[in-house]
Tab-separated table of C-alpha atoms in Angstrom:
chain	number	residue	atom	x	y	z
A	211	MET	CA	49.870	91.416	86.628
A	212	THR	CA	53.585	91.609	87.647
A	213	THR	CA	55.367	88.594	85.509
A	214	LEU	CA	58.851	88.170	84.670
A	215	PHE	CA	58.466	89.542	81.439
A	216	THR	CA	56.906	93.135	82.570
A	217	SER	CA	59.368	95.837	82.545
A	218	TYR	CA	60.869	97.918	85.100
A	219	ARG	CA	62.344	101.243	85.669
A	220	LEU	CA	65.498	100.936	87.598
A	221	GLY	CA	67.303	104.273	87.986
A	222	GLY	CA	67.914	106.182	84.632
A	223	LEU	CA	67.298	102.470	82.926
A	224	THR	CA	64.461	101.176	81.375
A	225	LEU	CA	64.788	97.035	81.947
A	226	PRO	CA	62.790	95.135	79.229
A	227	ASN	CA	62.221	92.617	81.470
A	228	ARG	CA	62.848	91.335	85.718
A	229	MET	CA	65.042	89.064	85.113
A	230	VAL	CA	68.682	89.657	86.289
A	231	MET	CA	72.028	88.042	84.815
A	232	ALA	CA	73.654	87.364	88.792
A	233	PRO	CA	77.666	87.974	88.952
A	234	MET	CA	79.733	84.784	88.530
A	235	THR	CA	83.471	84.303	88.620
A	236	ARG	CA	84.861	83.088	85.459
A	237	VAL	CA	88.555	83.492	85.590
A	238	ARG	CA	88.991	84.475	82.221
A	239	ALA	CA	90.799	87.570	82.063
A	240	ALA	CA	93.866	88.232	80.533
A	241	ALA	CA	97.632	89.008	82.384
A	242	GLY	CA	96.849	92.099	84.381
A	243	GLY	CA	93.404	91.672	85.011
A	244	LEU	CA	92.453	92.964	81.468
A	245	ALA	CA	89.237	92.030	79.889
A	246	THR	CA	89.434	90.135	76.580
A	247	SER	CA	87.619	89.909	73.446
A	248	SER	CA	85.996	86.417	74.653
A	249	MET	CA	84.784	88.438	77.791
A	250	ALA	CA	82.715	90.823	75.043
A	251	THR	CA	81.113	87.881	73.594
A	252	TYR	CA	80.539	86.221	76.333
A	253	TYR	CA	78.292	89.087	78.099
A	254	ALA	CA	76.761	90.377	74.818
A	255	GLN	CA	75.157	86.989	74.199
A	256	ARG	CA	73.708	87.133	77.439
A	257	SER	CA	72.513	90.808	76.725
A	258	THR	CA	68.162	90.358	76.411
A	259	ALA	CA	68.661	90.094	80.347
A	260	GLY	CA	67.238	93.130	82.237
A	261	LEU	CA	70.040	93.668	83.790
A	262	ILE	CA	73.513	92.047	83.811
A	263	VAL	CA	75.882	92.188	86.780
A	264	SER	CA	79.512	91.430	85.581
A	265	GLU	CA	81.666	88.922	87.443
A	266	GLY	CA	83.220	90.411	90.414
A	267	VAL	CA	86.068	92.762	89.807
A	268	GLN	CA	88.703	93.937	92.179
A	269	PRO	CA	88.859	97.531	92.845
A	270	SER	CA	92.750	97.528	94.128
A	271	ALA	CA	95.236	95.601	93.847
A	272	ILE	CA	95.137	94.084	97.070
A	273	GLY	CA	91.496	93.589	96.469
A	274	GLN	CA	91.808	90.611	94.570
A	275	SER	CA	90.779	87.310	95.408
A	276	ASN	CA	91.342	85.005	92.692
A	277	PRO	CA	94.226	84.871	89.846
A	278	GLY	CA	92.374	85.718	86.260
A	279	THR	CA	89.936	87.818	87.251
A	280	PRO	CA	89.554	91.524	86.259
A	281	GLY	CA	90.444	94.404	87.584
A	282	VAL	CA	89.153	98.290	87.253
A	283	HIS	CA	91.590	100.242	88.641
A	284	THR	CA	94.130	101.283	85.887
A	285	ASP	CA	93.936	102.754	82.761
A	286	GLU	CA	94.814	99.853	80.915
A	287	GLN	CA	91.745	97.441	82.417
A	288	VAL	CA	89.362	101.009	81.923
A	289	GLU	CA	90.034	100.585	78.167
A	290	ALA	CA	89.869	96.678	78.320
A	291	TRP	CA	86.445	97.001	79.445
A	292	ARG	CA	85.046	99.625	76.606
A	293	PRO	CA	84.813	96.803	73.883
A	294	VAL	CA	83.263	94.763	76.334
A	295	THR	CA	80.379	97.669	77.447
A	296	SER	CA	80.259	98.496	73.849
A	297	ALA	CA	79.103	94.920	72.924
A	298	VAL	CA	76.572	94.872	75.398
A	299	HIS	CA	74.923	97.949	74.912
A	300	ALA	CA	75.161	97.219	70.960
A	301	ASN	CA	72.635	94.315	71.588
A	302	GLY	CA	70.676	95.950	73.312
A	303	GLY	CA	71.569	95.177	76.708
A	304	ARG	CA	72.531	96.925	79.872
A	305	ILE	CA	75.419	96.058	82.554
A	306	PHE	CA	76.724	96.933	86.079
A	307	ALA	CA	80.147	96.137	87.124
A	308	GLN	CA	80.341	93.804	90.566
A	309	LEU	CA	83.279	95.629	92.412
A	310	MET	CA	84.746	92.714	94.675
A	311	HIS	CA	87.389	93.253	97.363
A	312	GLY	CA	88.580	90.010	98.744
A	313	GLY	CA	89.460	90.967	101.960
A	314	ARG	CA	91.305	87.995	103.529
A	315	VAL	CA	90.184	85.735	100.685
A	316	SER	CA	93.158	85.841	98.836
A	317	HIS	CA	96.659	85.095	98.416
A	318	SER	CA	100.399	86.805	98.075
A	319	ASP	CA	100.760	84.880	95.462
A	320	THR	CA	97.990	86.017	93.498
A	321	THR	CA	98.737	89.859	94.250
A	322	GLY	CA	102.345	89.678	95.634
A	323	LEU	CA	100.501	91.536	98.734
A	324	GLN	CA	99.592	90.106	102.123
A	325	PRO	CA	95.983	90.030	102.516
A	326	VAL	CA	93.850	92.405	104.632
A	327	GLY	CA	90.825	92.023	106.897
A	328	PRO	CA	89.109	93.808	109.693
A	329	SER	CA	91.320	91.329	112.049
A	330	ALA	CA	93.963	88.821	112.051
A	331	VAL	CA	91.894	86.403	111.448
A	332	PRO	CA	91.798	83.515	108.304
A	333	ALA	CA	89.319	82.435	106.059
A	334	VAL	CA	88.543	78.881	106.429
A	335	GLY	CA	88.947	76.768	103.343
A	336	ASP	CA	91.676	76.917	100.689
A	337	VAL	CA	92.208	79.812	98.416
A	338	PHE	CA	92.854	79.670	94.708
A	339	THR	CA	96.158	80.807	93.980
A	340	PRO	CA	98.229	80.417	90.249
A	341	THR	CA	99.989	77.063	91.429
A	342	GLY	CA	96.945	75.816	93.077
A	343	LEU	CA	94.674	75.537	95.996
A	344	GLN	CA	96.466	76.657	98.930
A	345	PRO	CA	95.041	77.394	102.796
A	346	ALA	CA	93.595	80.673	103.189
A	347	PRO	CA	96.421	82.917	104.908
A	348	THR	CA	96.360	84.997	108.001
A	349	PRO	CA	95.200	88.768	107.013
A	350	ARG	CA	96.610	91.667	108.111
A	351	ALA	CA	94.831	93.660	110.690
A	352	LEU	CA	93.440	96.891	108.622
A	353	ASP	CA	94.712	100.005	111.330
A	354	THR	CA	91.837	102.095	112.015
A	355	ALA	CA	93.219	104.940	110.103
A	356	GLU	CA	93.607	102.705	106.826
A	357	VAL	CA	90.034	101.377	107.084
A	358	PRO	CA	88.896	104.527	105.203
A	359	GLU	CA	90.971	103.984	102.108
A	360	HIS	CA	89.546	100.745	101.462
A	361	ALA	CA	86.317	101.660	101.549
A	362	ARG	CA	87.168	104.713	99.235
A	363	SER	CA	88.566	102.239	96.911
A	364	TYR	CA	85.009	101.216	95.501
A	365	GLY	CA	83.798	104.851	94.816
A	366	GLU	CA	87.314	104.984	92.789
A	367	ALA	CA	86.790	101.798	90.882
A	368	ALA	CA	82.972	102.783	90.599
A	369	ARG	CA	83.912	105.922	88.638
A	370	ARG	CA	86.438	103.989	86.256
A	371	ALA	CA	83.507	101.621	85.717
A	372	VAL	CA	81.398	104.256	84.446
A	373	ASP	CA	84.623	105.818	82.492
A	374	ALA	CA	84.432	102.098	80.763
A	375	GLY	CA	81.005	102.183	79.527
A	376	PHE	CA	79.474	100.410	82.841
A	377	ASP	CA	75.708	101.608	83.714
A	378	GLY	CA	76.711	101.194	86.876
A	379	VAL	CA	78.058	99.321	89.849
A	380	GLU	CA	76.939	96.503	92.326
A	381	LEU	CA	79.476	96.577	95.688
A	382	HIS	CA	80.078	92.854	96.513
A	383	GLY	CA	78.966	92.934	100.302
A	384	ALA	CA	78.119	89.210	100.249
A	385	ASN	CA	79.860	85.771	100.465
A	386	GLY	CA	82.923	86.368	103.046
A	387	TYR	CA	84.224	88.862	101.104
A	388	LEU	CA	85.670	92.092	102.677
A	389	ILE	CA	82.206	93.829	103.436
A	390	SER	CA	81.100	90.636	104.816
A	391	GLN	CA	83.766	90.138	106.862
A	392	PHE	CA	83.630	93.578	108.466
A	393	LEU	CA	79.571	92.991	109.309
A	394	SER	CA	80.804	89.232	110.582
A	395	SER	CA	80.748	88.551	114.342
A	396	ASN	CA	83.562	86.125	113.840
A	397	ALA	CA	86.037	87.464	111.226
A	398	ASN	CA	85.410	91.306	112.519
A	399	LEU	CA	87.311	91.049	116.510
A	400	ARG	CA	87.682	94.674	116.119
A	401	THR	CA	87.273	97.062	119.281
A	402	ASP	CA	87.758	100.305	117.584
A	403	ARG	CA	84.563	102.554	115.497
A	404	TYR	CA	84.523	99.559	113.171
A	405	GLY	CA	83.480	96.573	115.250
A	406	GLY	CA	81.418	95.084	118.571
A	407	PRO	CA	78.482	96.188	118.191
A	408	ILE	CA	76.011	96.505	114.804
A	409	VAL	CA	76.391	99.838	114.255
A	410	ASN	CA	79.743	99.722	113.940
A	411	ARG	CA	80.152	96.463	112.161
A	412	ILE	CA	77.604	98.178	109.458
A	413	ARG	CA	80.061	101.081	109.409
A	414	PHE	CA	82.402	99.785	106.717
A	415	ALA	CA	79.396	99.277	104.454
A	416	VAL	CA	77.843	102.230	104.900
A	417	GLU	CA	81.404	104.442	103.881
A	418	ALA	CA	81.928	102.024	100.712
A	419	VAL	CA	78.496	102.732	99.928
A	420	ALA	CA	78.622	106.599	100.145
A	421	ALA	CA	82.423	106.639	98.727
A	422	THR	CA	80.396	105.066	95.420
A	423	VAL	CA	77.222	107.069	95.611
A	424	GLU	CA	79.287	110.269	95.902
A	425	ALA	CA	81.215	109.313	92.700
A	426	VAL	CA	79.030	108.039	90.402
A	427	GLY	CA	75.272	108.773	91.939
A	428	GLY	CA	72.792	106.223	93.851
A	429	ASP	CA	71.092	105.399	91.026
A	430	ARG	CA	74.295	103.766	89.691
A	431	THR	CA	74.833	101.981	92.887
A	432	GLY	CA	73.806	98.867	93.715
A	433	ILE	CA	74.751	96.424	96.900
A	434	ARG	CA	74.760	92.752	97.370
A	435	LEU	CA	74.254	91.038	100.668
A	436	SER	CA	73.797	87.517	102.124
A	437	PRO	CA	72.270	87.780	105.283
A	438	GLY	CA	73.317	85.044	107.778
A	439	GLY	CA	75.592	83.450	104.997
A	440	THR	CA	78.278	81.033	106.285
A	441	PHE	CA	80.795	82.017	103.048
A	442	TRP	CA	84.688	81.167	103.731
A	443	GLY	CA	83.640	80.765	107.496
A	444	VAL	CA	82.016	83.818	108.490
A	445	GLN	CA	79.440	83.906	111.275
A	446	GLU	CA	77.110	86.402	111.914
A	447	THR	CA	75.377	87.064	114.882
A	448	ASP	CA	71.709	89.064	115.326
A	449	VAL	CA	70.873	88.341	111.650
A	450	ARG	CA	67.700	89.994	111.284
A	451	GLU	CA	68.611	92.967	113.519
A	452	LEU	CA	71.953	93.745	111.568
A	453	TYR	CA	70.393	93.496	108.240
A	454	ALA	CA	67.890	95.959	109.050
A	455	ALA	CA	70.261	98.364	110.735
A	456	LEU	CA	72.171	97.909	107.404
A	457	LEU	CA	69.495	98.681	105.221
A	458	ASP	CA	68.025	101.783	107.317
A	459	GLU	CA	71.483	103.370	107.075
A	460	LEU	CA	71.546	102.643	103.259
A	461	ALA	CA	67.782	103.927	102.609
A	462	PRO	CA	69.041	107.832	102.373
A	463	PHE	CA	71.267	106.887	99.522
A	464	GLY	CA	68.751	106.268	96.859
A	465	LEU	CA	70.536	103.144	95.544
A	466	ALA	CA	69.226	101.734	92.528
A	467	TYR	CA	68.735	98.183	94.291
A	468	VAL	CA	69.801	96.006	97.027
A	469	HIS	CA	70.883	92.416	95.925
A	470	LEU	CA	69.772	89.776	98.480
A	471	GLU	CA	70.762	85.986	98.179
A	472	ALA	CA	68.461	83.292	99.699
A	473	THR	CA	71.294	82.741	102.773
A	474	ALA	CA	68.256	83.219	105.341
A	475	ASP	CA	64.927	81.733	106.095
A	476	GLU	CA	62.555	83.322	104.351
A	477	GLU	CA	60.590	85.057	107.167
A	478	VAL	CA	64.002	87.004	107.782
A	479	LEU	CA	64.141	87.659	103.698
A	480	VAL	CA	60.793	88.938	103.745
A	481	ALA	CA	61.000	90.914	106.333
A	482	LEU	CA	64.250	92.697	104.810
A	483	ARG	CA	62.036	93.347	101.621
A	484	ARG	CA	59.510	94.653	103.460
A	485	ALA	CA	61.966	96.805	105.719
A	486	TRP	CA	63.982	98.605	102.424
A	487	PRO	CA	62.186	101.125	100.246
A	488	GLY	CA	63.878	100.602	97.123
A	489	THR	CA	63.920	98.166	93.997
A	490	LEU	CA	64.991	94.682	95.530
A	491	VAL	CA	66.369	92.120	93.619
A	492	MET	CA	66.322	88.328	94.908
A	493	ASN	CA	68.458	85.228	94.045
A	494	PRO	CA	66.461	82.931	94.912
A	495	VAL	CA	68.831	80.281	95.208
A	496	LEU	CA	72.005	79.486	96.783
A	497	PRO	CA	75.263	80.383	95.230
A	498	MET	CA	76.684	77.257	94.062
A	499	GLY	CA	73.969	75.041	95.443
A	500	PRO	CA	72.290	71.776	94.613
A	501	LYS	CA	69.797	73.655	91.857
A	502	GLN	CA	69.424	76.404	89.253
A	503	THR	CA	66.475	79.056	89.668
A	504	SER	CA	63.248	78.164	88.247
A	505	ARG	CA	60.815	80.148	86.777
A	506	ASP	CA	58.575	78.656	89.482
A	507	ASP	CA	61.238	80.423	92.389
A	508	ALA	CA	61.321	83.315	90.550
A	509	GLU	CA	57.644	83.986	90.601
A	510	HIS	CA	57.354	82.830	93.959
A	511	TRP	CA	59.561	85.916	94.977
A	512	LEU	CA	58.060	88.180	92.690
A	513	GLY	CA	54.629	87.075	94.635
A	514	LEU	CA	56.513	88.180	97.840
A	515	GLY	CA	57.298	91.691	96.895
A	516	ALA	CA	60.957	91.053	95.238
A	517	ASP	CA	61.196	93.493	91.849
A	518	LEU	CA	63.646	91.834	89.779
A	519	ILE	CA	64.787	88.197	90.097
A	520	SER	CA	68.984	87.302	89.740
A	521	PHE	CA	69.537	83.790	87.630
A	522	GLY	CA	73.033	82.494	87.791
A	523	ARG	CA	74.164	79.332	86.504
A	524	ALA	CA	71.081	79.246	84.336
A	525	PHE	CA	72.243	82.231	82.427
A	526	LEU	CA	75.937	80.793	82.009
A	527	ALA	CA	74.252	77.916	80.181
A	528	ASN	CA	71.308	79.574	78.074
A	529	PRO	CA	72.569	82.931	76.650
A	530	ASP	CA	68.997	82.966	75.630
A	531	LEU	CA	67.280	82.290	79.250
A	532	VAL	CA	64.850	85.159	78.636
A	533	GLU	CA	63.292	83.518	75.591
A	534	ARG	CA	63.665	79.689	76.724
A	535	LEU	CA	61.608	80.734	79.684
A	536	ARG	CA	59.013	82.906	78.274
A	537	GLY	CA	58.524	79.851	76.004
A	538	GLY	CA	58.267	77.365	78.467
A	539	LEU	CA	61.656	75.647	76.372
A	540	PRO	CA	64.096	73.256	78.026
A	541	ILE	CA	66.888	74.892	79.970
A	542	ALA	CA	69.884	73.531	79.055
A	543	PRO	CA	72.448	71.968	82.512
A	544	VAL	CA	75.811	73.985	82.953
A	545	ASP	CA	79.298	72.111	83.073
A	546	GLU	CA	80.550	72.623	86.055
A	547	ALA	CA	84.117	71.348	84.976
A	548	THR	CA	84.296	74.481	82.991
A	549	TYR	CA	83.236	77.021	85.473
A	550	TYR	CA	87.306	78.055	86.089
A	551	GLN	CA	89.288	76.077	83.559
A	552	GLY	CA	89.800	79.018	81.048
A	553	GLY	CA	89.456	79.187	77.278
A	554	ASP	CA	85.981	79.669	75.468
A	555	ALA	CA	84.835	76.021	75.945
A	556	GLY	CA	81.962	76.241	78.518
A	557	TYR	CA	82.082	79.952	78.226
A	558	LEU	CA	81.334	80.775	74.537
A	559	THR	CA	79.933	77.358	73.450
A	560	TYR	CA	76.386	77.326	74.906
A	561	SER	CA	74.431	77.884	72.252
A	562	ALA	CA	70.833	79.317	71.922
A	563	HIS	CA	67.816	77.483	71.504
A	564	GLN	CA	66.763	76.338	67.850
A	565	TYR	CA	63.961	78.290	67.308
A	566	ALA	CA	61.313	77.441	64.454
A	567	GLY	CA	60.283	79.911	61.669
């Protein structure tokens, strides 16, 4: 019988359990998008997870969404990540880097560059900048000839990530960021080969995956998706058909996994599970929603055919989440005020349960 604590073979890795630490933005990077010693400690503390997926890492300067986030597009950034990945491996863990191109969810005050997107349609809401929240700006619509360059940026970043010691990468194709914007029917108003019908709207995602697989191999490549999600104002028509078509195009690449968020009805998500021939990671609760993923949530989705279950906030507040769930121990609540405040408080200060013996 499969449980959360059953081992799993993922590409070239053997995971000791089915629990994935989900990617969570923490904005603790140093100037220049450099990883820090505190980040090494933070991830190493959570290395009993079957797999860690890092916070979103920008694959290019223009891909940065928030201030204080790390990158993996310069030699200095690669060098800064090596102590982080080494610390995780020294503690017996495995870690993928999440590659996140913000697209239109960015600001020139953060990057010094005008954000880009599939169309000149601003995101809904305020974006973080070095001086505080500001309305999302109107992005510059990418020319057709420019789009492949941004797809290739994921592959270039993946190569650097593996050089930095990551075991693989996850493309952030969810939550209203660049790949999600191309999938969208209201952020993407293009009339060229990247817009309009489903076959065109999935093209950028497929090209980004293809570039990444070419760079580091399918068994080191995953992608996160949020079917029907409305983050940053994106909307998608024909959700089931859109994602079924995307998964069909991705199947030949031999990916490590597809990582789904619970942003659609369970019926749709189960249909996508059945449509995907490879490993499925399921995140059972909405990001930033009212509840943390519980063991019951996880076991429900294992029963529906998910192979691995990702936990976000529960891992944030419980470095030893695997052992807490294994032993039926209390799950500590997270302090939301410290999500993005910087420093080590609410970052390195969550402690492991005091075990007897």
